[in-house]
Tab-separated table of C-alpha atoms in Angstrom:
chain	number	residue	atom	x	y	z
C	110	GLN	CA	103.950	99.640	174.547
C	111	VAL	CA	105.978	99.530	171.348
C	112	GLN	CA	105.593	96.568	169.012
C	113	LEU	CA	108.346	96.277	166.439
C	114	VAL	CA	108.138	94.341	163.185
C	115	GLU	CA	111.213	93.354	161.167
C	116	SER	CA	111.191	92.427	157.493
C	117	GLY	CA	113.622	91.812	154.659
C	118	GLY	CA	115.431	88.691	155.768
C	119	GLY	CA	116.102	85.795	153.454
C	120	LEU	CA	118.573	83.374	151.918
C	121	VAL	CA	121.418	84.876	149.905
C	122	GLN	CA	124.886	83.918	148.732
C	123	ALA	CA	128.126	85.235	150.116
C	124	GLY	CA	128.865	88.678	148.688
C	125	ASP	CA	125.206	89.523	148.152
C	126	SER	CA	123.221	92.315	149.796
C	127	LEU	CA	120.044	92.545	151.850
C	128	ARG	CA	118.150	95.392	153.453
C	129	LEU	CA	116.311	94.806	156.692
C	130	SER	CA	113.535	97.108	157.835
C	131	CYS	CA	111.986	97.702	161.237
C	132	SER	CA	108.744	99.542	161.844
C	133	PRO	CA	106.582	99.991	164.930
C	134	SER	CA	102.976	99.052	165.240
C	135	GLY	CA	100.842	101.900	166.463
C	136	ARG	CA	103.534	104.279	167.657
C	137	THR	CA	106.062	106.707	166.283
C	138	LEU	CA	109.766	105.966	166.659
C	139	HIS	CA	110.815	109.607	166.477
C	140	THR	CA	112.111	109.877	170.039
C	141	TYR	CA	113.443	106.340	170.331
C	142	ALA	CA	117.031	105.244	170.022
C	143	LEU	CA	117.170	102.128	167.871
C	144	GLY	CA	119.440	99.160	167.400
C	145	TRP	CA	119.991	95.887	165.608
C	146	PHE	CA	121.148	92.727	167.337
C	147	ARG	CA	121.598	89.187	166.065
C	148	GLN	CA	121.577	85.723	167.526
C	149	THR	CA	122.584	82.228	166.437
C	150	PRO	CA	121.570	79.005	168.178
C	151	GLY	CA	123.408	78.440	171.441
C	152	LYS	CA	124.929	81.913	171.510
C	153	GLU	CA	124.150	85.173	173.253
C	154	ARG	CA	122.298	87.868	171.358
C	155	GLU	CA	125.005	90.245	170.138
C	156	PHE	CA	125.109	93.890	169.202
C	157	VAL	CA	125.276	94.747	165.501
C	158	ALA	CA	124.529	98.452	165.067
C	159	ALA	CA	122.686	101.317	166.727
C	160	ILE	CA	121.474	104.803	165.896
C	161	SER	CA	120.384	107.751	168.013
C	162	TRP	CA	116.870	109.122	167.648
C	163	SER	CA	118.348	112.226	166.024
C	164	GLY	CA	120.017	109.971	163.460
C	165	GLU	CA	123.284	111.848	163.905
C	166	ASN	CA	125.164	109.195	165.874
C	167	THR	CA	125.738	105.563	164.970
C	168	LYS	CA	127.846	102.713	166.325
C	169	TYR	CA	128.775	99.344	164.855
C	170	ALA	CA	130.218	96.073	166.003
C	171	ASP	CA	133.765	95.658	164.707
C	172	SER	CA	132.733	92.558	162.744
C	173	VAL	CA	130.312	94.515	160.552
C	174	LYS	CA	132.041	97.889	160.125
C	175	GLY	CA	132.313	98.881	156.490
C	176	ARG	CA	129.736	96.285	155.361
C	177	LEU	CA	126.531	97.055	157.259
C	178	THR	CA	124.906	100.469	157.490
C	179	ILE	CA	122.177	101.496	159.897
C	180	SER	CA	119.832	104.357	159.042
C	181	ARG	CA	116.414	105.680	159.896
C	182	ASP	CA	113.718	107.618	158.086
C	183	ASN	CA	111.600	109.290	160.713
C	184	ALA	CA	109.156	110.521	158.075
C	185	LYS	CA	108.467	106.881	157.195
C	186	ASN	CA	108.769	105.756	160.802
C	187	THR	CA	111.217	103.064	159.741
C	188	MET	CA	114.742	101.928	160.563
C	189	TYR	CA	116.948	100.077	158.077
C	190	LEU	CA	119.994	97.861	158.095
C	191	GLN	CA	121.699	97.774	154.708
C	192	MET	CA	123.807	94.646	154.571
C	193	ASP	CA	126.469	94.457	151.853
C	194	SER	CA	129.249	91.966	151.168
C	195	LEU	CA	127.493	89.414	153.310
C	196	LYS	CA	129.467	86.532	154.763
C	197	PRO	CA	128.330	83.116	155.997
C	198	GLU	CA	129.168	84.230	159.550
C	199	ASP	CA	126.465	86.901	159.231
C	200	THR	CA	123.880	84.112	159.299
C	201	ALA	CA	121.601	84.737	162.286
C	202	VAL	CA	118.197	85.903	163.401
C	203	TYR	CA	118.276	89.700	163.371
C	204	TYR	CA	116.276	91.655	165.928
C	205	CYS	CA	115.464	95.331	166.026
C	206	ALA	CA	115.234	97.068	169.376
C	207	ALA	CA	114.012	100.422	170.662
C	208	THR	CA	114.294	102.529	173.761
C	209	ILE	CA	113.503	106.101	174.706
C	210	GLY	CA	116.774	107.998	174.528
C	211	ARG	CA	118.395	111.417	174.511
C	212	ALA	CA	118.848	113.004	171.099
C	213	HIS	CA	122.414	111.868	170.468
C	214	TRP	CA	122.627	108.818	172.716
C	215	VAL	CA	123.396	105.400	171.236
C	216	GLY	CA	122.910	102.115	173.107
C	217	VAL	CA	125.163	99.100	172.449
C	218	ASN	CA	124.029	96.746	175.210
C	219	ARG	CA	120.984	94.488	175.217
C	220	ASP	CA	119.943	95.896	178.580
C	221	ASP	CA	119.764	99.386	177.042
C	222	TYR	CA	116.624	98.380	175.141
C	223	GLY	CA	113.151	97.686	176.419
C	224	TYR	CA	111.343	96.847	173.204
C	225	TRP	CA	112.180	94.080	170.763
C	226	GLY	CA	110.848	92.680	167.524
C	227	GLN	CA	110.263	89.008	166.797
C	228	GLY	CA	113.300	88.714	164.547
C	229	THR	CA	113.938	87.966	160.893
C	230	GLN	CA	116.179	85.167	159.626
C	231	VAL	CA	119.181	85.989	157.475
C	232	THR	CA	121.017	83.041	155.940
C	233	VAL	CA	124.186	83.507	153.892
C	234	SER	CA	125.415	80.490	151.954
C	235	SER	CA	129.043	80.068	150.928
């Protein structure tokens, strides 16, 4: 069982930056592919970004390309989402997700992931 904990959310203004973090409780993430998803009330949880367990491959939703950057530090057992040039439409609860994957595999679908965090709220005011 993998328990994931997100942190770093908050209230910022448009154009500001935030960095989200995701760490597991009681387990290493070294062989897990990881991802970030987000959800707003009344909408489906949507893909944001994902990274292979090797860290060599990443994928992004078109809406965040060039503004959000996913990374991982296996030595610190932590995944990050650097969020720059934030927009009001980025407002959502952000969830990290994990699944056992091949070294260079990246998952972009919710069903690809078996483990989820509780989410952290990001609010961007205009």
